[in-house]
Amino acid sequence: MILELDCGNSFIKWRVIHAADAAITAGGIVDSDQALVAAIGALPALHLVGGRMVSVRSEEETTALCALLQQAFAIDVKVAQPVQEMAGVRNGYDDFQRLGMDRWLGALGAFHLAKAACLVIDFGTAAKADFVAADGEHLGGYICPGMPLMRSQLRTHTRRIRYDDASAERALSSLAPGRSTVEAVERGCVLMLQGFARTQIEQAKALWGDDFTIFLTGGDAPLVHEAVPQARIVPDLVFVGLAMACPLS
Ligand SMILES: Nc1ncnc2c1ncn2[C@@H]1O[C@H](COP(=O)(O)OP(=O)(O)OP(=O)(O)O)[C@@H](O)[C@H]1O
Ligand SMILES: CC(C)(CO)[C@@H](O)C(=O)NCCC(=O)O
Ligand SMILES: [K+]
């Protein structure tokens, strides 16, 4: 069994796969290193032989997590590293090392699945879009605040925007103009995300006509899907790229 980890800015997504056929045997989302060790440690019949990780956290945090996993489960965890080119995709940043590894692996995974021009839109803590042309050239992309950051900025910098998580969830049963603060904020932020997605698709159309595949990923992708029904939701797109960047055998 192999442990796979996607360490985002707010959450760690993890899963355990079989080495032989990549079948997923367990997985989850946690918000701390300790919760990760506890969740994995609680699995019955665990036989980890290795691990691979993508991290957008600092070098120190990433190294500390690898050490913790070595200590807890006696495994070496490979960390995906930036490269100029892989699997037919060429990194489009002026300095390839600066491109977020989650974005790079998402682009690799998408190009592998589409084998054609693709637009990857990832709605996590940050919202990001990346463009890969049909010849594998990564053209670059965009980064904006995602849903959690937009929400918390509004809460932090206004005095009268306050509401709890349960009412936030209820507010998203519709996107009609809000008749309460929670509805106005939650729906407004979702419309921002949808507008972001639509604008990226317009750009892709200008570049490639109708000849491209749209991938949606990240925890908040479902909030946007109704606005772009032609997109494929691939929640594990970063893991597809991770397997390509860190083959274990
Ligand atoms: N089971 C879940 N646990 C945590 N967050 C979830 C879950 N399902 C959906 N979400 C939503 O996903 C969002 C976080 O997305 P994601 O986990 O992709 O972020 P991240 O990887 O930490 O961020 P980034 O990729 O920008 O660094 C949150 O806004 C949250 O509302
Ligand atoms: C944009 C985030 C924070 C999204 O997780 C991550 O991809 C990152 O830290 N990127 C580095 C900056 C960049 O991609 O230009
Ligand atoms: K992420």
PDB file of C-alpha atoms and ligand atoms in Angstrom:
ATOM      1  CA  MET A   1       0.000   0.000   0.000  1.00  0.00           C
ATOM      2  CA  ILE A   2       1.095   3.519  -0.826  1.00  0.00           C
ATOM      3  CA  LEU A   3       0.180   6.716   0.967  1.00  0.00           C
ATOM      4  CA  GLU A   4      -0.629   9.699  -1.280  1.00  0.00           C
ATOM      5  CA  LEU A   5      -0.840  13.230   0.111  1.00  0.00           C
ATOM      6  CA  ASP A   6      -1.925  16.592  -1.281  1.00  0.00           C
ATOM      7  CA  CYS A   7      -0.945  19.250   1.255  1.00  0.00           C
ATOM      8  CA  GLY A   8      -2.882  22.418   0.447  1.00  0.00           C
ATOM      9  CA  ASN A   9      -2.836  25.635   2.398  1.00  0.00           C
ATOM     10  CA  SER A  10      -5.785  24.730   4.610  1.00  0.00           C
ATOM     11  CA  PHE A  11      -6.279  20.995   4.284  1.00  0.00           C
ATOM     12  CA  ILE A  12      -4.364  17.787   3.689  1.00  0.00           C
ATOM     13  CA  LYS A  13      -6.075  15.362   1.334  1.00  0.00           C
ATOM     14  CA  TRP A  14      -4.797  11.812   1.756  1.00  0.00           C
ATOM     15  CA  ARG A  15      -5.478   8.397   0.358  1.00  0.00           C
ATOM     16  CA  VAL A  16      -4.074   4.909   0.534  1.00  0.00           C
ATOM     17  CA  ILE A  17      -3.823   2.941  -2.704  1.00  0.00           C
ATOM     18  CA  HIS A  18      -2.761  -0.605  -3.548  1.00  0.00           C
ATOM     19  CA  ALA A  19       0.680  -0.707  -5.109  1.00  0.00           C
ATOM     20  CA  ALA A  20      -0.325  -3.319  -7.691  1.00  0.00           C
ATOM     21  CA  ASP A  21      -3.427  -1.796  -9.301  1.00  0.00           C
ATOM     22  CA  ALA A  22      -3.724   1.692  -7.712  1.00  0.00           C
ATOM     23  CA  ALA A  23      -7.129   0.752  -6.252  1.00  0.00           C
ATOM     24  CA  ILE A  24      -8.063   3.248  -3.521  1.00  0.00           C
ATOM     25  CA  THR A  25      -8.562   1.566  -0.153  1.00  0.00           C
ATOM     26  CA  ALA A  26      -9.031   4.612   2.092  1.00  0.00           C
ATOM     27  CA  GLY A  27      -8.902   8.385   2.013  1.00  0.00           C
ATOM     28  CA  GLY A  28      -9.966  11.600   3.676  1.00  0.00           C
ATOM     29  CA  ILE A  29      -9.386  15.279   4.391  1.00  0.00           C
ATOM     30  CA  VAL A  30      -7.763  16.553   7.595  1.00  0.00           C
ATOM     31  CA  ASP A  31      -6.710  19.952   8.855  1.00  0.00           C
ATOM     32  CA  SER A  32      -3.463  19.121  10.674  1.00  0.00           C
ATOM     33  CA  ASP A  33      -0.448  16.796  10.606  1.00  0.00           C
ATOM     34  CA  GLN A  34      -1.575  15.206  13.881  1.00  0.00           C
ATOM     35  CA  ALA A  35      -5.073  14.515  12.549  1.00  0.00           C
ATOM     36  CA  LEU A  36      -3.454  12.913   9.500  1.00  0.00           C
ATOM     37  CA  VAL A  37      -1.365  10.502  11.576  1.00  0.00           C
ATOM     38  CA  ALA A  38      -4.408   9.667  13.709  1.00  0.00           C
ATOM     39  CA  ALA A  39      -6.628   8.988  10.664  1.00  0.00           C
ATOM     40  CA  ILE A  40      -4.069   6.744   8.965  1.00  0.00           C
ATOM     41  CA  GLY A  41      -3.118   5.022  12.208  1.00  0.00           C
ATOM     42  CA  ALA A  42      -6.755   4.067  12.749  1.00  0.00           C
ATOM     43  CA  LEU A  43      -6.925   2.074   9.492  1.00  0.00           C
ATOM     44  CA  PRO A  44      -7.219  -1.682   9.907  1.00  0.00           C
ATOM     45  CA  ALA A  45      -4.719  -3.951   8.086  1.00  0.00           C
ATOM     46  CA  LEU A  46      -2.408  -1.144   7.067  1.00  0.00           C
ATOM     47  CA  HIS A  47       0.772  -2.199   5.208  1.00  0.00           C
ATOM     48  CA  LEU A  48       2.354   0.962   3.875  1.00  0.00           C
ATOM     49  CA  VAL A  49       5.506   0.468   1.795  1.00  0.00           C
ATOM     50  CA  GLY A  50       5.997   4.071   0.692  1.00  0.00           C
ATOM     51  CA  GLY A  51       4.425   7.408   0.014  1.00  0.00           C
ATOM     52  CA  ARG A  52       4.336  10.395  -2.313  1.00  0.00           C
ATOM     53  CA  MET A  53       3.363  13.954  -1.579  1.00  0.00           C
ATOM     54  CA  VAL A  54       2.675  17.267  -3.238  1.00  0.00           C
ATOM     55  CA  SER A  55       2.933  20.251  -0.948  1.00  0.00           C
ATOM     56  CA  VAL A  56       2.422  23.982  -1.378  1.00  0.00           C
ATOM     57  CA  ARG A  57       3.548  24.515   2.223  1.00  0.00           C
ATOM     58  CA  SER A  58       6.946  25.809   3.284  1.00  0.00           C
ATOM     59  CA  GLU A  59      10.043  23.634   2.995  1.00  0.00           C
ATOM     60  CA  GLU A  60      10.162  23.362   6.802  1.00  0.00           C
ATOM     61  CA  GLU A  61       6.531  22.265   7.176  1.00  0.00           C
ATOM     62  CA  THR A  62       6.893  19.755   4.358  1.00  0.00           C
ATOM     63  CA  THR A  63      10.090  18.260   5.807  1.00  0.00           C
ATOM     64  CA  ALA A  64       8.518  18.088   9.268  1.00  0.00           C
ATOM     65  CA  LEU A  65       5.511  16.194   7.910  1.00  0.00           C
ATOM     66  CA  CYS A  66       7.758  13.705   6.083  1.00  0.00           C
ATOM     67  CA  ALA A  67       9.715  13.122   9.286  1.00  0.00           C
ATOM     68  CA  LEU A  68       6.503  12.577  11.228  1.00  0.00           C
ATOM     69  CA  LEU A  69       5.301  10.000   8.684  1.00  0.00           C
ATOM     70  CA  GLN A  70       8.677   8.246   8.746  1.00  0.00           C
ATOM     71  CA  GLN A  71       8.477   8.054  12.515  1.00  0.00           C
ATOM     72  CA  ALA A  72       4.827   6.952  12.677  1.00  0.00           C
ATOM     73  CA  PHE A  73       4.715   4.478   9.767  1.00  0.00           C
ATOM     74  CA  ALA A  74       8.369   3.823   8.841  1.00  0.00           C
ATOM     75  CA  ILE A  75       7.909   5.016   5.255  1.00  0.00           C
ATOM     76  CA  ASP A  76       9.913   7.270   2.970  1.00  0.00           C
ATOM     77  CA  VAL A  77       7.632   9.841   1.411  1.00  0.00           C
ATOM     78  CA  LYS A  78       8.757  11.206  -1.966  1.00  0.00           C
ATOM     79  CA  VAL A  79       7.963  14.869  -2.468  1.00  0.00           C
ATOM     80  CA  ALA A  80       7.152  16.024  -6.021  1.00  0.00           C
ATOM     81  CA  GLN A  81       9.721  18.576  -7.211  1.00  0.00           C
ATOM     82  CA  PRO A  82       9.436  21.307  -9.842  1.00  0.00           C
ATOM     83  CA  VAL A  83      10.739  20.506 -13.325  1.00  0.00           C
ATOM     84  CA  GLN A  84      10.880  22.386 -16.593  1.00  0.00           C
ATOM     85  CA  GLU A  85       9.192  19.629 -18.568  1.00  0.00           C
ATOM     86  CA  MET A  86       7.446  16.300 -17.938  1.00  0.00           C
ATOM     87  CA  ALA A  87       5.100  13.904 -19.768  1.00  0.00           C
ATOM     88  CA  GLY A  88       4.954  16.207 -22.780  1.00  0.00           C
ATOM     89  CA  VAL A  89       4.034  19.318 -20.744  1.00  0.00           C
ATOM     90  CA  ARG A  90       6.403  22.316 -20.641  1.00  0.00           C
ATOM     91  CA  ASN A  91       6.204  24.604 -17.617  1.00  0.00           C
ATOM     92  CA  GLY A  92       5.194  28.097 -18.795  1.00  0.00           C
ATOM     93  CA  TYR A  93       6.547  30.178 -15.899  1.00  0.00           C
ATOM     94  CA  ASP A  94       9.557  32.443 -16.444  1.00  0.00           C
ATOM     95  CA  ASP A  95      11.006  30.669 -13.394  1.00  0.00           C
ATOM     96  CA  PHE A  96       9.561  27.151 -13.408  1.00  0.00           C
ATOM     97  CA  GLN A  97      10.348  26.652  -9.714  1.00  0.00           C
ATOM     98  CA  ARG A  98       7.843  29.367  -8.766  1.00  0.00           C
ATOM     99  CA  LEU A  99       4.801  27.631 -10.235  1.00  0.00           C
ATOM    100  CA  GLY A 100       2.770  26.043  -7.413  1.00  0.00           C
ATOM    101  CA  MET A 101       3.273  22.284  -7.457  1.00  0.00           C
ATOM    102  CA  ASP A 102      -0.483  21.665  -7.104  1.00  0.00           C
ATOM    103  CA  ARG A 103      -1.013  23.689 -10.281  1.00  0.00           C
ATOM    104  CA  TRP A 104       1.796  21.910 -12.109  1.00  0.00           C
ATOM    105  CA  LEU A 105       0.529  18.445 -11.187  1.00  0.00           C
ATOM    106  CA  GLY A 106      -3.037  19.446 -12.075  1.00  0.00           C
ATOM    107  CA  ALA A 107      -1.787  20.547 -15.498  1.00  0.00           C
ATOM    108  CA  LEU A 108       0.152  17.285 -15.960  1.00  0.00           C
ATOM    109  CA  GLY A 109      -2.861  15.198 -14.926  1.00  0.00           C
ATOM    110  CA  ALA A 110      -5.240  17.139 -17.167  1.00  0.00           C
ATOM    111  CA  PHE A 111      -3.016  16.917 -20.245  1.00  0.00           C
ATOM    112  CA  HIS A 112      -2.551  13.205 -19.626  1.00  0.00           C
ATOM    113  CA  LEU A 113      -6.336  12.662 -19.453  1.00  0.00           C
ATOM    114  CA  ALA A 114      -7.326  15.012 -22.295  1.00  0.00           C
ATOM    115  CA  LYS A 115      -4.381  14.486 -24.650  1.00  0.00           C
ATOM    116  CA  ALA A 116      -5.457  17.853 -26.050  1.00  0.00           C
ATOM    117  CA  ALA A 117      -5.606  21.522 -25.092  1.00  0.00           C
ATOM    118  CA  CYS A 118      -7.000  21.945 -21.600  1.00  0.00           C
ATOM    119  CA  LEU A 119      -8.061  24.474 -19.031  1.00  0.00           C
ATOM    120  CA  VAL A 120      -7.705  23.447 -15.377  1.00  0.00           C
ATOM    121  CA  ILE A 121      -9.661  25.403 -12.783  1.00  0.00           C
ATOM    122  CA  ASP A 122      -8.994  24.542  -9.133  1.00  0.00           C
ATOM    123  CA  PHE A 123     -11.228  25.947  -6.382  1.00  0.00           C
ATOM    124  CA  GLY A 124      -9.421  25.547  -3.090  1.00  0.00           C
ATOM    125  CA  THR A 125      -8.308  28.106  -0.521  1.00  0.00           C
ATOM    126  CA  ALA A 126      -7.148  29.981  -3.613  1.00  0.00           C
ATOM    127  CA  ALA A 127      -8.882  29.737  -6.988  1.00  0.00           C
ATOM    128  CA  LYS A 128      -6.508  29.102  -9.832  1.00  0.00           C
ATOM    129  CA  ALA A 129      -6.686  28.503 -13.570  1.00  0.00           C
ATOM    130  CA  ASP A 130      -4.008  26.997 -15.821  1.00  0.00           C
ATOM    131  CA  PHE A 131      -3.859  26.715 -19.600  1.00  0.00           C
ATOM    132  CA  VAL A 132      -2.134  23.882 -21.465  1.00  0.00           C
ATOM    133  CA  ALA A 133      -2.088  24.045 -25.266  1.00  0.00           C
ATOM    134  CA  ALA A 134      -2.537  21.003 -27.536  1.00  0.00           C
ATOM    135  CA  ASP A 135       1.237  20.732 -28.011  1.00  0.00           C
ATOM    136  CA  GLY A 136       1.805  20.535 -24.244  1.00  0.00           C
ATOM    137  CA  GLU A 137       2.925  24.130 -23.778  1.00  0.00           C
ATOM    138  CA  HIS A 138       1.731  25.417 -20.394  1.00  0.00           C
ATOM    139  CA  LEU A 139       0.768  29.026 -21.101  1.00  0.00           C
ATOM    140  CA  GLY A 140       0.529  30.132 -17.477  1.00  0.00           C
ATOM    141  CA  GLY A 141      -2.582  30.954 -15.475  1.00  0.00           C
ATOM    142  CA  TYR A 142      -4.348  33.015 -12.834  1.00  0.00           C
ATOM    143  CA  ILE A 143      -4.606  33.013  -9.031  1.00  0.00           C
ATOM    144  CA  CYS A 144      -7.423  34.628  -7.017  1.00  0.00           C
ATOM    145  CA  PRO A 145      -8.878  34.269  -3.535  1.00  0.00           C
ATOM    146  CA  GLY A 146     -11.079  31.176  -3.260  1.00  0.00           C
ATOM    147  CA  MET A 147     -14.324  30.877  -1.318  1.00  0.00           C
ATOM    148  CA  PRO A 148     -12.727  30.548   2.159  1.00  0.00           C
ATOM    149  CA  LEU A 149     -10.502  33.601   1.623  1.00  0.00           C
ATOM    150  CA  MET A 150     -13.267  35.812   0.206  1.00  0.00           C
ATOM    151  CA  ARG A 151     -15.527  34.918   3.106  1.00  0.00           C
ATOM    152  CA  SER A 152     -12.939  35.506   5.779  1.00  0.00           C
ATOM    153  CA  GLN A 153     -11.816  38.827   4.269  1.00  0.00           C
ATOM    154  CA  LEU A 154     -15.397  40.083   4.397  1.00  0.00           C
ATOM    155  CA  ARG A 155     -15.836  38.877   7.962  1.00  0.00           C
ATOM    156  CA  THR A 156     -12.529  40.346   9.090  1.00  0.00           C
ATOM    157  CA  HIS A 157     -12.855  43.763   7.483  1.00  0.00           C
ATOM    158  CA  THR A 158     -16.516  44.562   8.152  1.00  0.00           C
ATOM    159  CA  ARG A 159     -18.252  44.911  11.499  1.00  0.00           C
ATOM    160  CA  ARG A 160     -21.690  43.648  10.575  1.00  0.00           C
ATOM    161  CA  ILE A 161     -20.953  40.526   8.576  1.00  0.00           C
ATOM    162  CA  ARG A 162     -21.215  37.636  10.999  1.00  0.00           C
ATOM    163  CA  TYR A 163     -22.823  34.240  10.553  1.00  0.00           C
ATOM    164  CA  ASP A 164     -22.254  30.589  11.351  1.00  0.00           C
ATOM    165  CA  ASP A 165     -21.346  27.662   9.095  1.00  0.00           C
ATOM    166  CA  ALA A 166     -24.764  26.042   9.225  1.00  0.00           C
ATOM    167  CA  SER A 167     -26.543  29.147   7.928  1.00  0.00           C
ATOM    168  CA  ALA A 168     -23.829  29.527   5.272  1.00  0.00           C
ATOM    169  CA  GLU A 169     -24.633  26.068   3.970  1.00  0.00           C
ATOM    170  CA  ARG A 170     -28.391  26.755   3.986  1.00  0.00           C
ATOM    171  CA  ALA A 171     -27.851  30.007   2.090  1.00  0.00           C
ATOM    172  CA  LEU A 172     -26.506  28.123  -0.922  1.00  0.00           C
ATOM    173  CA  SER A 173     -29.780  26.336  -1.690  1.00  0.00           C
ATOM    174  CA  SER A 174     -30.279  29.064  -4.337  1.00  0.00           C
ATOM    175  CA  LEU A 175     -28.318  31.881  -5.978  1.00  0.00           C
ATOM    176  CA  ALA A 176     -31.207  34.389  -6.054  1.00  0.00           C
ATOM    177  CA  PRO A 177     -30.425  37.890  -4.703  1.00  0.00           C
ATOM    178  CA  GLY A 178     -29.808  37.495  -0.964  1.00  0.00           C
ATOM    179  CA  ARG A 179     -32.418  38.674   1.530  1.00  0.00           C
ATOM    180  CA  SER A 180     -30.133  38.278   4.524  1.00  0.00           C
ATOM    181  CA  THR A 181     -26.435  38.956   5.135  1.00  0.00           C
ATOM    182  CA  VAL A 182     -25.486  35.318   4.970  1.00  0.00           C
ATOM    183  CA  GLU A 183     -27.338  34.829   1.674  1.00  0.00           C
ATOM    184  CA  ALA A 184     -25.918  38.027   0.174  1.00  0.00           C
ATOM    185  CA  VAL A 185     -22.318  37.095   1.046  1.00  0.00           C
ATOM    186  CA  GLU A 186     -22.394  33.380   0.314  1.00  0.00           C
ATOM    187  CA  ARG A 187     -24.237  33.769  -2.983  1.00  0.00           C
ATOM    188  CA  GLY A 188     -22.161  36.768  -3.988  1.00  0.00           C
ATOM    189  CA  CYS A 189     -18.935  34.841  -3.454  1.00  0.00           C
ATOM    190  CA  VAL A 190     -20.210  31.826  -5.393  1.00  0.00           C
ATOM    191  CA  LEU A 191     -21.108  34.149  -8.291  1.00  0.00           C
ATOM    192  CA  MET A 192     -17.536  35.521  -8.157  1.00  0.00           C
ATOM    193  CA  LEU A 193     -16.179  31.970  -8.519  1.00  0.00           C
ATOM    194  CA  GLN A 194     -18.577  31.232 -11.359  1.00  0.00           C
ATOM    195  CA  GLY A 195     -17.603  34.487 -13.071  1.00  0.00           C
ATOM    196  CA  PHE A 196     -13.928  33.517 -12.708  1.00  0.00           C
ATOM    197  CA  ALA A 197     -14.635  30.164 -14.366  1.00  0.00           C
ATOM    198  CA  ARG A 198     -16.634  31.727 -17.217  1.00  0.00           C
ATOM    199  CA  THR A 199     -13.919  34.291 -17.907  1.00  0.00           C
ATOM    200  CA  GLN A 200     -11.251  31.588 -18.118  1.00  0.00           C
ATOM    201  CA  ILE A 201     -13.426  29.640 -20.546  1.00  0.00           C
ATOM    202  CA  GLU A 202     -13.826  32.769 -22.710  1.00  0.00           C
ATOM    203  CA  GLN A 203     -10.041  33.068 -22.799  1.00  0.00           C
ATOM    204  CA  ALA A 204      -9.640  29.425 -23.745  1.00  0.00           C
ATOM    205  CA  LYS A 205     -12.219  29.872 -26.535  1.00  0.00           C
ATOM    206  CA  ALA A 206     -10.318  32.873 -27.870  1.00  0.00           C
ATOM    207  CA  LEU A 207      -7.153  30.755 -27.950  1.00  0.00           C
ATOM    208  CA  TRP A 208      -8.469  27.388 -29.104  1.00  0.00           C
ATOM    209  CA  GLY A 209     -12.031  27.759 -30.430  1.00  0.00           C
ATOM    210  CA  ASP A 210     -14.106  24.834 -29.182  1.00  0.00           C
ATOM    211  CA  ASP A 211     -11.181  22.473 -29.182  1.00  0.00           C
ATOM    212  CA  PHE A 212     -10.317  22.095 -25.493  1.00  0.00           C
ATOM    213  CA  THR A 213     -11.284  20.189 -22.350  1.00  0.00           C
ATOM    214  CA  ILE A 214     -12.236  21.942 -19.103  1.00  0.00           C
ATOM    215  CA  PHE A 215     -11.340  20.308 -15.794  1.00  0.00           C
ATOM    216  CA  LEU A 216     -12.738  21.472 -12.459  1.00  0.00           C
ATOM    217  CA  THR A 217     -11.098  20.354  -9.242  1.00  0.00           C
ATOM    218  CA  GLY A 218     -10.619  21.463  -5.612  1.00  0.00           C
ATOM    219  CA  GLY A 219     -13.018  21.325  -2.677  1.00  0.00           C
ATOM    220  CA  ASP A 220     -15.331  24.043  -3.970  1.00  0.00           C
ATOM    221  CA  ALA A 221     -15.613  22.784  -7.570  1.00  0.00           C
ATOM    222  CA  PRO A 222     -19.222  21.620  -7.038  1.00  0.00           C
ATOM    223  CA  LEU A 223     -20.286  25.240  -6.338  1.00  0.00           C
ATOM    224  CA  VAL A 224     -19.275  26.177  -9.864  1.00  0.00           C
ATOM    225  CA  HIS A 225     -20.299  23.136 -11.886  1.00  0.00           C
ATOM    226  CA  GLU A 226     -23.845  24.300 -12.694  1.00  0.00           C
ATOM    227  CA  ALA A 227     -22.386  27.429 -14.319  1.00  0.00           C
ATOM    228  CA  VAL A 228     -20.052  25.373 -16.545  1.00  0.00           C
ATOM    229  CA  PRO A 229     -21.811  22.055 -17.140  1.00  0.00           C
ATOM    230  CA  GLN A 230     -19.455  21.236 -20.016  1.00  0.00           C
ATOM    231  CA  ALA A 231     -16.569  20.904 -17.514  1.00  0.00           C
ATOM    232  CA  ARG A 232     -15.367  17.577 -16.128  1.00  0.00           C
ATOM    233  CA  ILE A 233     -15.183  17.507 -12.325  1.00  0.00           C
ATOM    234  CA  VAL A 234     -12.087  15.487 -11.401  1.00  0.00           C
ATOM    235  CA  PRO A 235     -11.625  15.746  -7.620  1.00  0.00           C
ATOM    236  CA  ASP A 236      -8.365  13.748  -7.683  1.00  0.00           C
ATOM    237  CA  LEU A 237      -6.721  15.530 -10.631  1.00  0.00           C
ATOM    238  CA  VAL A 238      -3.690  16.514  -8.540  1.00  0.00           C
ATOM    239  CA  PHE A 239      -3.242  12.853  -7.553  1.00  0.00           C
ATOM    240  CA  VAL A 240      -3.238  11.871 -11.233  1.00  0.00           C
ATOM    241  CA  GLY A 241      -0.318  14.252 -11.769  1.00  0.00           C
ATOM    242  CA  LEU A 242       1.347  13.142  -8.525  1.00  0.00           C
ATOM    243  CA  ALA A 243       1.481   9.520  -9.688  1.00  0.00           C
ATOM    244  CA  MET A 244       3.129  10.699 -12.915  1.00  0.00           C
ATOM    245  CA  ALA A 245       5.688  12.891 -11.133  1.00  0.00           C
ATOM    246  CA  CYS A 246       6.580  10.362  -8.405  1.00  0.00           C
ATOM    247  CA  PRO A 247       6.457   6.814  -9.759  1.00  0.00           C
ATOM    248  CA  LEU A 248       7.294   4.504  -6.866  1.00  0.00           C
ATOM    249  CA  SER A 249       8.451   1.325  -8.492  1.00  0.00           C
TER     250      SER A 249
HETATM  251  N1  LIG B   1     -14.828  17.408   3.234  1.00  0.00           N
HETATM  252  C1  LIG B   1     -14.331  18.645   3.113  1.00  0.00           C
HETATM  253  N2  LIG B   1     -13.410  19.073   4.015  1.00  0.00           N
HETATM  254  C2  LIG B   1     -12.892  20.301   3.920  1.00  0.00           C
HETATM  255  N3  LIG B   1     -13.248  21.183   2.974  1.00  0.00           N
HETATM  256  C3  LIG B   1     -14.143  20.819   2.061  1.00  0.00           C
HETATM  257  C4  LIG B   1     -14.725  19.533   2.072  1.00  0.00           C
HETATM  258  N4  LIG B   1     -15.564  19.461   1.023  1.00  0.00           N
HETATM  259  C5  LIG B   1     -15.543  20.645   0.402  1.00  0.00           C
HETATM  260  N5  LIG B   1     -14.700  21.491   1.014  1.00  0.00           N
HETATM  261  C6  LIG B   1     -14.432  22.875   0.611  1.00  0.00           C
HETATM  262  O1  LIG B   1     -13.177  22.878  -0.034  1.00  0.00           O
HETATM  263  C7  LIG B   1     -12.506  24.114   0.178  1.00  0.00           C
HETATM  264  C8  LIG B   1     -11.023  23.816   0.341  1.00  0.00           C
HETATM  265  O2  LIG B   1     -10.582  23.236  -0.862  1.00  0.00           O
HETATM  266  P1  LIG B   1      -9.244  22.417  -0.985  1.00  0.00           P
HETATM  267  O3  LIG B   1      -9.241  21.322   0.009  1.00  0.00           O
HETATM  268  O4  LIG B   1      -9.117  22.072  -2.431  1.00  0.00           O
HETATM  269  O5  LIG B   1      -8.220  23.553  -0.526  1.00  0.00           O
HETATM  270  P2  LIG B   1      -6.673  23.512  -0.266  1.00  0.00           P
HETATM  271  O6  LIG B   1      -6.054  22.392  -1.073  1.00  0.00           O
HETATM  272  O7  LIG B   1      -6.387  23.535   1.181  1.00  0.00           O
HETATM  273  O8  LIG B   1      -6.314  24.897  -0.891  1.00  0.00           O
HETATM  274  P3  LIG B   1      -5.241  25.280  -2.009  1.00  0.00           P
HETATM  275  O9  LIG B   1      -5.301  24.169  -3.043  1.00  0.00           O
HETATM  276  O10 LIG B   1      -5.725  26.569  -2.550  1.00  0.00           O
HETATM  277  O11 LIG B   1      -3.968  25.341  -1.281  1.00  0.00           O
HETATM  278  C9  LIG B   1     -13.144  24.763   1.391  1.00  0.00           C
HETATM  279  O12 LIG B   1     -13.692  26.005   1.001  1.00  0.00           O
HETATM  280  C10 LIG B   1     -14.295  23.831   1.774  1.00  0.00           C
HETATM  281  O13 LIG B   1     -15.505  24.563   1.834  1.00  0.00           O
HETATM  282  C1  LIG B   2      -1.566  29.447  -5.521  1.00  0.00           C
HETATM  283  C2  LIG B   2      -1.421  28.353  -4.491  1.00  0.00           C
HETATM  284  C3  LIG B   2      -1.359  28.956  -3.113  1.00  0.00           C
HETATM  285  C4  LIG B   2      -2.661  27.489  -4.591  1.00  0.00           C
HETATM  286  O1  LIG B   2      -2.592  26.364  -3.765  1.00  0.00           O
HETATM  287  C5  LIG B   2      -0.176  27.456  -4.789  1.00  0.00           C
HETATM  288  O2  LIG B   2      -0.262  26.948  -6.085  1.00  0.00           O
HETATM  289  C6  LIG B   2       1.102  28.224  -4.616  1.00  0.00           C
HETATM  290  O3  LIG B   2       1.550  28.448  -3.531  1.00  0.00           O
HETATM  291  N1  LIG B   2       1.716  28.643  -5.762  1.00  0.00           N
HETATM  292  C7  LIG B   2       2.946  29.425  -5.794  1.00  0.00           C
HETATM  293  C8  LIG B   2       2.726  30.690  -6.537  1.00  0.00           C
HETATM  294  C9  LIG B   2       2.422  30.479  -8.016  1.00  0.00           C
HETATM  295  O4  LIG B   2       1.893  29.436  -8.409  1.00  0.00           O
HETATM  296  O5  LIG B   2       2.728  31.402  -8.777  1.00  0.00           O
HETATM  297  K     K B   3      -4.703  21.984  -3.329  1.00  0.00           K
END
